[in-house]
mmCIF file of C-alpha atoms in Angstrom:
data_model
loop_
_atom_site.group_PDB
_atom_site.id
_atom_site.type_symbol
_atom_site.label_atom_id
_atom_site.label_comp_id
_atom_site.label_asym_id
_atom_site.label_seq_id
_atom_site.Cartn_x
_atom_site.Cartn_y
_atom_site.Cartn_z
ATOM 1 C CA MET A 4 0.364 0.114 0.100
ATOM 2 C CA GLU A 5 1.347 3.752 -0.285
ATOM 3 C CA HIS A 6 1.973 6.637 2.302
ATOM 4 C CA ALA A 7 3.883 8.756 0.681
ATOM 5 C CA LEU A 8 2.748 11.108 -2.043
ATOM 6 C CA SER A 9 4.878 13.476 -3.856
ATOM 7 C CA PRO A 10 4.477 16.463 -6.506
ATOM 8 C CA ALA A 11 5.553 14.422 -9.045
ATOM 9 C CA THR A 12 2.771 11.251 -8.660
ATOM 10 C CA LEU A 13 0.641 13.584 -7.726
ATOM 11 C CA ALA A 14 0.726 14.721 -10.934
ATOM 12 C CA GLU A 15 0.715 10.824 -12.599
ATOM 13 C CA LEU A 16 -2.193 10.477 -10.886
ATOM 14 C CA ARG A 17 -3.751 13.588 -12.165
ATOM 15 C CA ARG A 18 -3.293 12.853 -16.152
ATOM 16 C CA PRO A 19 -5.900 11.299 -17.749
ATOM 17 C CA ARG A 20 -6.711 7.887 -18.964
ATOM 18 C CA PRO A 21 -9.012 5.492 -20.963
ATOM 19 C CA TYR A 22 -12.371 5.733 -19.409
ATOM 20 C CA PRO A 23 -12.678 4.698 -17.187
ATOM 21 C CA ALA A 24 -10.559 5.099 -14.367
ATOM 22 C CA VAL A 25 -12.202 3.745 -10.927
ATOM 23 C CA SER A 26 -11.665 5.746 -7.746
ATOM 24 C CA VAL A 27 -12.591 3.064 -4.877
ATOM 25 C CA LEU A 28 -13.343 5.353 -1.480
ATOM 26 C CA THR A 29 -13.933 3.816 1.818
ATOM 27 C CA PRO A 30 -13.036 4.490 5.697
ATOM 28 C CA THR A 31 -11.065 2.172 7.461
ATOM 29 C CA HIS A 32 -9.961 1.890 11.345
ATOM 30 C CA ARG A 33 -7.247 1.183 12.760
ATOM 31 C CA ARG A 34 -8.555 -0.897 16.378
ATOM 32 C CA GLU A 35 -10.678 -2.642 17.194
ATOM 33 C CA PRO A 36 -13.597 -3.430 17.390
ATOM 34 C CA TYR A 37 -14.502 -0.736 14.765
ATOM 35 C CA ASN A 38 -11.764 -2.423 11.892
ATOM 36 C CA THR A 39 -14.220 -5.811 12.932
ATOM 37 C CA GLN A 40 -16.191 -4.442 9.477
ATOM 38 C CA ASP A 41 -13.186 -3.510 7.462
ATOM 39 C CA PRO A 42 -13.526 -6.283 5.671
ATOM 40 C CA VAL A 43 -16.751 -6.097 4.518
ATOM 41 C CA ARG A 44 -16.756 -2.641 3.938
ATOM 42 C CA LEU A 45 -14.004 -3.340 1.534
ATOM 43 C CA ARG A 46 -15.844 -6.335 0.166
ATOM 44 C CA ASN A 47 -18.969 -4.445 -0.876
ATOM 45 C CA VAL A 48 -17.993 -0.984 -2.502
ATOM 46 C CA VAL A 49 -15.952 -3.103 -4.525
ATOM 47 C CA ALA A 50 -18.267 -4.883 -5.624
ATOM 48 C CA GLU A 51 -20.282 -1.882 -5.675
ATOM 49 C CA ALA A 52 -17.854 -0.603 -9.215
ATOM 50 C CA LYS A 53 -17.672 -3.098 -10.306
ATOM 51 C CA LYS A 54 -21.397 -3.672 -10.728
ATOM 52 C CA GLN A 55 -21.146 0.403 -11.846
ATOM 53 C CA LEU A 56 -18.233 -1.034 -14.914
ATOM 54 C CA GLU A 57 -21.130 -4.255 -15.612
ATOM 55 C CA ALA A 58 -23.724 -1.316 -16.087
ATOM 56 C CA ASP A 59 -22.173 1.450 -18.127
ATOM 57 C CA PRO A 60 -22.871 0.873 -21.412
ATOM 58 C CA ALA A 61 -19.723 3.482 -22.287
ATOM 59 C CA VAL A 62 -17.335 0.179 -20.681
ATOM 60 C CA PRO A 63 -16.514 -2.508 -23.719
ATOM 61 C CA ARG A 64 -16.513 -6.288 -22.263
ATOM 62 C CA GLU A 65 -12.188 -6.258 -22.808
ATOM 63 C CA ARG A 66 -12.278 -2.934 -21.298
ATOM 64 C CA ARG A 67 -14.229 -3.840 -17.749
ATOM 65 C CA ILE A 68 -12.965 -7.818 -17.662
ATOM 66 C CA ASP A 69 -9.884 -5.251 -17.954
ATOM 67 C CA VAL A 70 -10.142 -2.990 -14.725
ATOM 68 C CA SER A 71 -12.574 -5.729 -12.589
ATOM 69 C CA ARG A 72 -9.039 -7.709 -12.678
ATOM 70 C CA HIS A 73 -7.273 -4.845 -11.801
ATOM 71 C CA LEU A 74 -9.428 -4.489 -8.518
ATOM 72 C CA ASP A 75 -8.936 -7.195 -7.284
ATOM 73 C CA LYS A 76 -5.808 -7.803 -7.685
ATOM 74 C CA ALA A 77 -6.176 -3.831 -5.672
ATOM 75 C CA MET A 78 -8.474 -6.349 -2.804
ATOM 76 C CA ALA A 79 -5.411 -8.715 -2.655
ATOM 77 C CA GLU A 80 -2.870 -5.839 -1.685
ATOM 78 C CA VAL A 81 -4.703 -4.175 1.029
ATOM 79 C CA ASP A 82 -3.270 -5.065 4.386
ATOM 80 C CA LEU A 83 -6.458 -3.532 6.461
ATOM 81 C CA ALA A 84 -4.393 -5.101 9.691
ATOM 82 C CA HIS A 85 -2.167 -1.856 9.524
ATOM 83 C CA THR A 86 -4.289 0.638 7.473
ATOM 84 C CA GLU A 87 -4.779 3.657 8.727
ATOM 85 C CA GLU A 88 -8.435 5.625 8.388
ATOM 86 C CA GLY A 89 -8.939 6.296 5.130
ATOM 87 C CA LEU A 90 -8.544 3.201 1.571
ATOM 88 C CA VAL A 91 -8.068 4.688 -0.825
ATOM 89 C CA ILE A 92 -8.641 1.741 -4.373
ATOM 90 C CA PHE A 93 -7.436 3.722 -7.824
ATOM 91 C CA ALA A 94 -7.393 1.194 -10.882
ATOM 92 C CA ALA A 95 -8.051 1.823 -14.565
ATOM 93 C CA PRO A 96 -6.704 -0.102 -17.860
ATOM 94 C CA GLY A 97 -3.501 -1.872 -17.349
ATOM 95 C CA GLU A 98 -3.252 -0.058 -13.711
ATOM 96 C CA HIS A 99 -4.119 -0.081 -10.107
ATOM 97 C CA GLN A 100 -2.774 1.251 -6.594
ATOM 98 C CA VAL A 101 -3.586 1.428 -3.245
ATOM 99 C CA TRP A 102 -3.876 4.090 -1.491
ATOM 100 C CA SER A 103 -3.523 3.849 2.635
ATOM 101 C CA LEU A 104 -4.119 7.393 3.986
ATOM 102 C CA ALA A 105 -4.194 8.937 7.711
ATOM 103 C CA ARG A 106 -7.133 11.231 7.030
ATOM 104 C CA THR A 107 -11.077 9.635 6.453
ATOM 105 C CA VAL A 108 -12.745 9.581 3.741
ATOM 106 C CA PRO A 109 -16.574 9.344 2.592
ATOM 107 C CA GLU A 110 -17.405 5.805 0.996
ATOM 108 C CA ARG A 111 -17.983 6.089 -2.395
ATOM 109 C CA VAL A 112 -17.896 4.728 -6.285
ATOM 110 C CA VAL A 113 -16.141 7.073 -9.292
ATOM 111 C CA LEU A 114 -15.800 6.719 -12.949
ATOM 112 C CA SER A 115 -14.172 9.046 -14.914
ATOM 113 C CA ASP A 116 -11.180 9.765 -17.293
ATOM 114 C CA THR A 117 -9.792 10.476 -14.226
ATOM 115 C CA PHE A 118 -8.373 9.008 -10.615
ATOM 116 C CA LEU A 119 -10.264 11.389 -7.703
ATOM 117 C CA THR A 120 -6.963 12.999 -5.392
ATOM 118 C CA ARG A 121 -8.293 15.366 -3.396
ATOM 119 C CA ASN A 122 -8.094 12.508 -0.634
ATOM 120 C CA LEU A 123 -4.871 12.016 -0.816
ATOM 121 C CA VAL A 124 -3.973 15.844 -1.424
ATOM 122 C CA SER A 125 -6.134 16.198 2.225
ATOM 123 C CA ALA A 126 -4.662 13.878 3.607
ATOM 124 C CA HIS A 127 -1.210 14.659 2.104
ATOM 125 C CA ALA A 128 -1.055 18.154 3.639
ATOM 126 C CA ALA A 129 -2.696 17.261 7.231
ATOM 127 C CA GLU A 130 -0.083 15.026 8.081
ATOM 128 C CA ARG A 131 2.837 16.931 7.588
ATOM 129 C CA PRO A 132 5.485 15.447 6.385
ATOM 130 C CA PHE A 133 8.829 15.825 6.925
ATOM 131 C CA TRP A 134 12.088 13.941 6.870
ATOM 132 C CA VAL A 135 15.046 13.063 8.713
ATOM 133 C CA LEU A 136 18.883 12.864 7.951
ATOM 134 C CA SER A 137 20.887 11.029 10.558
ATOM 135 C CA VAL A 138 24.211 11.862 9.777
ATOM 136 C CA SER A 139 27.417 9.838 10.814
ATOM 137 C CA ALA A 140 30.915 9.602 9.223
ATOM 138 C CA ASP A 141 30.157 6.308 8.126
ATOM 139 C CA ARG A 142 26.485 6.422 7.300
ATOM 140 C CA VAL A 143 23.517 8.745 6.565
ATOM 141 C CA ALA A 144 20.313 7.843 6.240
ATOM 142 C CA LEU A 145 16.957 8.845 4.891
ATOM 143 C CA TRP A 146 14.028 8.622 7.247
ATOM 144 C CA ASN A 147 10.493 9.290 5.634
ATOM 145 C CA GLY A 148 8.317 10.823 8.541
ATOM 146 C CA GLY A 149 4.156 11.201 9.144
ATOM 147 C CA PRO A 150 1.771 12.369 12.063
ATOM 148 C CA ASP A 151 3.423 9.022 14.231
ATOM 149 C CA ARG A 152 6.117 7.491 12.408
ATOM 150 C CA VAL A 153 9.729 7.189 10.042
ATOM 151 C CA ALA A 154 9.910 4.960 7.879
ATOM 152 C CA GLU A 155 13.905 4.438 6.082
ATOM 153 C CA SER A 156 13.500 6.095 2.854
ATOM 154 C CA HIS A 157 15.740 4.131 -0.222
ATOM 155 C CA THR A 158 14.973 6.519 -2.119
ATOM 156 C CA GLY A 159 17.268 9.074 -3.782
ATOM 157 C CA GLY A 160 20.824 6.813 -2.458
ATOM 158 C CA PHE A 161 19.582 6.859 0.553
ATOM 159 C CA PRO A 162 21.047 5.609 2.769
ATOM 160 C CA MET A 163 24.325 6.212 1.973
ATOM 161 C CA THR A 164 28.016 5.018 3.153
ATOM 162 C CA ASN A 165 31.087 5.371 3.508
ATOM 163 C CA ASP A 166 33.470 2.750 2.591
ATOM 164 C CA GLN A 167 37.173 4.186 2.743
ATOM 165 C CA GLU A 168 39.211 1.853 3.823
ATOM 166 C CA ASN A 169 39.887 0.913 6.863
ATOM 167 C CA PHE A 170 37.360 2.944 8.212
ATOM 168 C CA ASP A 171 36.022 2.984 11.780
ATOM 169 C CA ALA A 172 34.289 5.286 13.177
ATOM 170 C CA GLU A 173 32.685 3.113 16.191
ATOM 171 C CA ARG A 174 36.484 2.423 17.270
ATOM 172 C CA GLN A 175 37.188 6.811 16.789
ATOM 173 C CA GLU A 176 33.182 7.066 18.451
ATOM 174 C CA GLN A 177 34.596 4.958 21.856
ATOM 175 C CA ILE A 178 38.599 7.761 21.473
ATOM 176 C CA GLY A 179 36.721 10.472 20.715
ATOM 177 C CA ASP A 180 37.919 11.288 17.591
ATOM 178 C CA PHE A 181 34.917 12.010 16.030
ATOM 179 C CA PRO A 182 36.924 16.160 15.560
ATOM 180 C CA SER A 183 39.726 14.584 12.972
ATOM 181 C CA THR A 184 36.995 12.202 11.443
ATOM 182 C CA TYR A 185 34.755 14.693 10.575
ATOM 183 C CA ARG A 186 38.039 17.179 9.057
ATOM 184 C CA ASP A 187 38.828 14.325 7.003
ATOM 185 C CA GLU A 188 38.308 15.363 3.768
ATOM 186 C CA ASP A 189 36.747 11.785 2.699
ATOM 187 C CA THR A 190 34.656 12.571 4.871
ATOM 188 C CA ARG A 191 33.294 15.927 4.487
ATOM 189 C CA HIS A 192 33.378 14.314 0.885
ATOM 190 C CA PHE A 193 30.866 11.417 1.476
ATOM 191 C CA LEU A 194 28.869 14.506 4.205
ATOM 192 C CA ARG A 195 28.558 16.883 0.439
ATOM 193 C CA ASP A 196 27.849 13.636 -1.538
ATOM 194 C CA ALA A 197 24.954 13.055 0.893
ATOM 195 C CA ASP A 198 23.732 17.070 1.276
ATOM 196 C CA THR A 199 23.865 17.093 -2.974
ATOM 197 C CA ALA A 200 21.758 14.027 -3.243
ATOM 198 C CA LEU A 201 18.790 14.658 -0.163
ATOM 199 C CA SER A 202 19.359 18.854 -2.485
ATOM 200 C CA ARG A 203 18.044 16.783 -5.802
ATOM 201 C CA ILE A 204 15.069 14.959 -3.494
ATOM 202 C CA LEU A 205 13.428 18.162 -1.842
ATOM 203 C CA ARG A 206 13.260 19.647 -5.004
ATOM 204 C CA ASN A 207 11.240 16.664 -5.901
ATOM 205 C CA ASP A 208 9.103 16.716 -2.843
ATOM 206 C CA PRO A 209 9.941 19.454 -0.648
ATOM 207 C CA ARG A 210 9.800 19.096 3.361
ATOM 208 C CA PRO A 211 10.481 20.446 6.646
ATOM 209 C CA VAL A 212 13.723 18.887 7.693
ATOM 210 C CA TYR A 213 15.003 17.345 10.928
ATOM 211 C CA LEU A 214 18.637 16.998 10.834
ATOM 212 C CA THR A 215 20.055 14.406 13.790
ATOM 213 C CA GLY A 216 23.540 13.668 14.963
ATOM 214 C CA GLU A 217 26.681 14.742 17.076
ATOM 215 C CA ALA A 218 27.567 17.719 16.698
ATOM 216 C CA ALA A 219 30.494 17.364 14.758
ATOM 217 C CA ALA A 220 28.468 15.538 12.337
ATOM 218 C CA LEU A 221 26.255 18.476 12.188
ATOM 219 C CA SER A 222 29.153 21.149 12.381
ATOM 220 C CA ALA A 223 30.283 19.408 9.953
ATOM 221 C CA LEU A 224 27.417 18.916 7.049
ATOM 222 C CA ALA A 225 26.881 22.821 7.355
ATOM 223 C CA GLU A 226 30.609 23.761 5.924
ATOM 224 C CA VAL A 227 29.981 22.005 2.830
ATOM 225 C CA GLY A 228 25.823 21.438 1.977
ATOM 226 C CA THR A 229 23.668 23.692 2.240
ATOM 227 C CA VAL A 230 20.168 21.709 3.481
ATOM 228 C CA THR A 231 21.125 22.047 7.202
ATOM 229 C CA LYS A 232 19.786 26.153 5.747
ATOM 230 C CA ASP A 233 16.147 26.192 7.079
ATOM 231 C CA ALA A 234 16.646 21.934 8.860
ATOM 232 C CA VAL A 235 15.908 22.157 12.124
ATOM 233 C CA GLN A 236 18.617 19.819 14.241
ATOM 234 C CA VAL A 237 18.215 18.074 16.786
ATOM 235 C CA PRO A 238 21.980 17.184 18.135
ATOM 236 C CA HIS A 239 21.528 13.173 18.979
ATOM 237 C CA GLY A 240 23.749 10.997 17.724
ATOM 238 C CA GLY A 241 23.593 6.577 16.366
ATOM 239 C CA LEU A 242 20.061 7.144 14.128
ATOM 240 C CA SER A 243 21.988 6.558 11.574
ATOM 241 C CA HIS A 244 22.179 3.058 12.418
ATOM 242 C CA GLY A 245 19.345 3.425 14.847
ATOM 243 C CA THR A 246 15.605 1.841 14.936
ATOM 244 C CA PRO A 247 12.590 3.314 13.243
ATOM 245 C CA GLU A 248 11.316 4.456 16.815
ATOM 246 C CA ALA A 249 14.580 5.480 18.339
ATOM 247 C CA VAL A 250 14.280 8.063 15.388
ATOM 248 C CA TRP A 251 10.370 8.964 16.092
ATOM 249 C CA GLN A 252 11.443 9.425 19.666
ATOM 250 C CA ALA A 253 14.736 11.946 19.645
ATOM 251 C CA VAL A 254 12.591 13.955 16.660
ATOM 252 C CA ARG A 255 8.744 13.090 17.824
ATOM 253 C CA PRO A 256 9.170 16.425 20.863
ATOM 254 C CA VAL A 257 11.549 18.658 18.721
ATOM 255 C CA ILE A 258 8.525 18.301 16.517
ATOM 256 C CA ALA A 259 6.133 19.153 18.749
ATOM 257 C CA ALA A 260 7.199 22.225 19.713
ATOM 258 C CA GLU A 261 7.691 23.196 15.868
ATOM 259 C CA ALA A 262 4.328 22.005 15.456
ATOM 260 C CA ARG A 263 2.978 24.659 18.684
ATOM 261 C CA ARG A 264 4.782 27.132 16.702
ATOM 262 C CA ARG A 265 3.022 27.197 13.577
ATOM 263 C CA THR A 266 -0.503 26.957 15.811
ATOM 264 C CA ASP A 267 0.094 30.445 17.017
ATOM 265 C CA ALA A 268 2.046 32.072 13.433
ATOM 266 C CA VAL A 269 -1.255 30.284 12.273
ATOM 267 C CA ALA A 270 -3.631 32.526 14.763
ATOM 268 C CA ARG A 271 -1.794 35.382 14.669
ATOM 269 C CA GLU A 272 -2.400 36.046 10.949
ATOM 270 C CA LEU A 273 -6.225 35.031 11.140
ATOM 271 C CA GLU A 274 -5.903 37.775 13.596
ATOM 272 C CA SER A 275 -4.338 40.364 11.926
ATOM 273 C CA ALA A 276 -6.397 39.305 9.004
ATOM 274 C CA ARG A 277 -9.811 40.028 10.656
ATOM 275 C CA GLY A 278 -8.511 43.980 11.433
ATOM 276 C CA ARG A 279 -7.212 43.952 7.462
ATOM 277 C CA LYS A 280 -10.384 42.959 6.876
ATOM 278 C CA SER A 281 -9.473 40.453 4.525
ATOM 279 C CA PHE A 282 -10.478 37.138 6.439
ATOM 280 C CA ALA A 283 -13.229 34.703 5.448
ATOM 281 C CA ALA A 284 -14.947 31.791 7.677
ATOM 282 C CA GLY A 285 -17.267 29.273 7.539
ATOM 283 C CA VAL A 286 -17.646 26.678 5.203
ATOM 284 C CA ASP A 287 -19.693 28.850 2.803
ATOM 285 C CA GLU A 288 -17.752 31.727 2.610
ATOM 286 C CA VAL A 289 -13.933 29.906 2.700
ATOM 287 C CA TRP A 290 -15.892 27.887 0.093
ATOM 288 C CA LYS A 291 -16.505 30.808 -2.026
ATOM 289 C CA SER A 292 -12.267 32.257 -2.009
ATOM 290 C CA ALA A 293 -11.215 29.213 -2.723
ATOM 291 C CA GLN A 294 -13.307 28.927 -6.189
ATOM 292 C CA GLU A 295 -12.296 32.921 -6.516
ATOM 293 C CA GLY A 296 -8.781 31.925 -5.494
ATOM 294 C CA ARG A 297 -8.545 34.982 -3.143
ATOM 295 C CA VAL A 298 -7.357 33.000 -0.623
ATOM 296 C CA ARG A 299 -4.043 32.933 1.092
ATOM 297 C CA LEU A 300 -3.170 30.801 4.276
ATOM 298 C CA LEU A 301 -6.577 28.828 4.505
ATOM 299 C CA ALA A 302 -7.118 27.001 8.393
ATOM 300 C CA VAL A 303 -8.294 23.649 9.110
ATOM 301 C CA GLU A 304 -8.828 22.083 11.922
ATOM 302 C CA GLU A 305 -7.470 18.811 12.296
ATOM 303 C CA ASN A 306 -10.834 16.480 12.160
ATOM 304 C CA TYR A 307 -13.391 19.246 11.117
ATOM 305 C CA ARG A 308 -15.314 16.840 8.101
ATOM 306 C CA VAL A 309 -19.125 18.197 6.508
ATOM 307 C CA THR A 310 -21.514 17.048 4.657
ATOM 308 C CA VAL A 311 -22.706 19.812 2.233
ATOM 309 C CA ARG A 312 -25.245 20.990 -0.970
ATOM 310 C CA ASP A 313 -24.950 23.246 -3.981
ATOM 311 C CA ASN A 314 -27.596 25.738 -3.286
ATOM 312 C CA ASN A 315 -27.850 26.412 -6.677
ATOM 313 C CA GLY A 316 -24.273 28.052 -7.013
ATOM 314 C CA ALA A 317 -25.675 30.493 -4.277
ATOM 315 C CA HIS A 318 -24.890 28.996 -1.414
ATOM 316 C CA LEU A 319 -23.784 25.516 0.981
ATOM 317 C CA VAL A 320 -25.774 24.255 2.823
ATOM 318 C CA PRO A 321 -26.195 21.794 5.369
ATOM 319 C CA ALA A 322 -26.300 18.627 3.945
ATOM 320 C CA VAL A 323 -26.864 14.202 5.127
ATOM 321 C CA SER A 324 -24.052 11.597 4.275
ATOM 322 C CA GLY A 325 -26.295 9.962 0.544
ATOM 323 C CA ASP A 326 -28.404 12.799 0.608
ATOM 324 C CA LEU A 327 -29.252 14.131 -3.869
ATOM 325 C CA ASP A 328 -26.403 15.874 -4.579
ATOM 326 C CA ALA A 329 -24.639 15.808 -0.705
ATOM 327 C CA ARG A 330 -20.262 16.648 -1.496
ATOM 328 C CA GLU A 331 -19.224 14.494 1.907
ATOM 329 C CA ASP A 332 -16.006 15.860 1.170
ATOM 330 C CA ILE A 333 -16.368 19.346 0.868
ATOM 331 C CA VAL A 334 -13.477 20.334 3.010
ATOM 332 C CA ASP A 335 -10.870 18.130 0.991
ATOM 333 C CA GLU A 336 -12.203 19.885 -1.652
ATOM 334 C CA ILE A 337 -11.712 23.117 -0.737
ATOM 335 C CA VAL A 338 -8.241 21.972 0.719
ATOM 336 C CA GLU A 339 -7.593 20.904 -3.108
ATOM 337 C CA GLN A 340 -8.727 23.928 -4.752
ATOM 338 C CA CYS A 341 -6.593 26.095 -2.428
ATOM 339 C CA LEU A 342 -3.163 24.226 -3.206
ATOM 340 C CA GLU A 343 -4.096 24.583 -7.050
ATOM 341 C CA THR A 344 -4.420 28.402 -6.252
ATOM 342 C CA GLY A 345 -0.934 28.327 -4.592
ATOM 343 C CA ALA A 346 -2.365 29.006 -0.845
ATOM 344 C CA GLU A 347 -0.722 27.973 2.026
ATOM 345 C CA VAL A 348 -2.137 25.047 3.691
ATOM 346 C CA ARG A 349 -1.837 25.238 7.388
ATOM 347 C CA PHE A 350 -4.251 21.935 9.514
ATOM 348 C CA VAL A 351 -4.890 23.201 13.536
ATOM 349 C CA PRO A 352 -5.337 21.576 16.382
ATOM 350 C CA ASP A 353 -9.523 21.445 17.633
ATOM 351 C CA GLY A 354 -10.562 23.602 19.063
ATOM 352 C CA VAL A 355 -8.465 26.737 17.845
ATOM 353 C CA LEU A 356 -11.092 27.878 14.991
ATOM 354 C CA ARG A 357 -14.118 27.769 17.321
ATOM 355 C CA ASP A 358 -14.254 31.059 16.799
ATOM 356 C CA ALA A 359 -14.448 31.199 12.952
ATOM 357 C CA ARG A 360 -16.099 27.210 12.742
ATOM 358 C CA ARG A 361 -13.480 24.864 12.038
ATOM 359 C CA ILE A 362 -11.623 26.988 8.560
ATOM 360 C CA ALA A 363 -10.587 30.117 8.032
ATOM 361 C CA GLY A 364 -7.990 31.433 5.757
ATOM 362 C CA VAL A 365 -6.439 35.097 4.767
ATOM 363 C CA LEU A 366 -7.251 36.901 1.699
ATOM 364 C CA ARG A 367 -4.911 37.964 -0.862
ATOM 365 C CA TYR A 368 -8.104 40.681 -1.468
#
């Protein structure tokens, strides 16, 4: 199952497909007893997708069989023991993908000539993904971080190892020889290569970066590279050979402090926008501003979901899930629309935007 959504991956998912490109969405659960119904729910929604394929006269028999076969393959790849809050299956002629999301999704089936990506985009923005680079003289590891975990990344040449002949980083650590180690030209060249590799990754998938390592390692990397300029340093050695849990425990308090700082900054910016009359609040007002491309900063409470209906283009009105023309993922639509128009999107803890009816925007004009 896929988790990491890079801009390049999103662009690939959004390209047109031969009809039908099938998107299957269903909420899932991490824990008992709620997850006991997930297998049945998944089978039912995939069966509904096949039923719609069967009933669609625009789908030739050969193509229907192909897409149904890919739906079955996607089902076989789903690991319900390790699901999060939502599951998305994409299937089209000749291909399929399975995405696990840390944000819930409405249950639905969509047949189109493109995949439905807005729920992925919203979940990606809510997760606030980050990179952790763990540095030592003999190994540099890259970790892919999310809301409650990190996993070692094997992309862009990482992990990287320093293959100097007779190199013994462990012995040098024991005898306190780190300063001379990091002045060694081969080691500095190794760190420069790691910096260059991470810079390439950031061009395609920009995220906040956290650096871990001994103080001497971080200092050497700062001297030879550029990634430290905007990165947050976490002086903690041993993590280039560490476990995901060890890395997560080291960076977790730093990430929590950064999140609090960002939330406070968003609150101040929203308050300033109120004074300048460049402020929108509530789903209806923010939706209109997003459609017009006026939102510069969007703030959304993390667990805010609302079902609405578009009242002839005039206003969004409350609706019940399953109602005709109900839009169950309007918040995700707003998030994607704002990102499409270059807005910054920030998810904040529940309750922070109580006075703004849980969603607010700073407007460009």
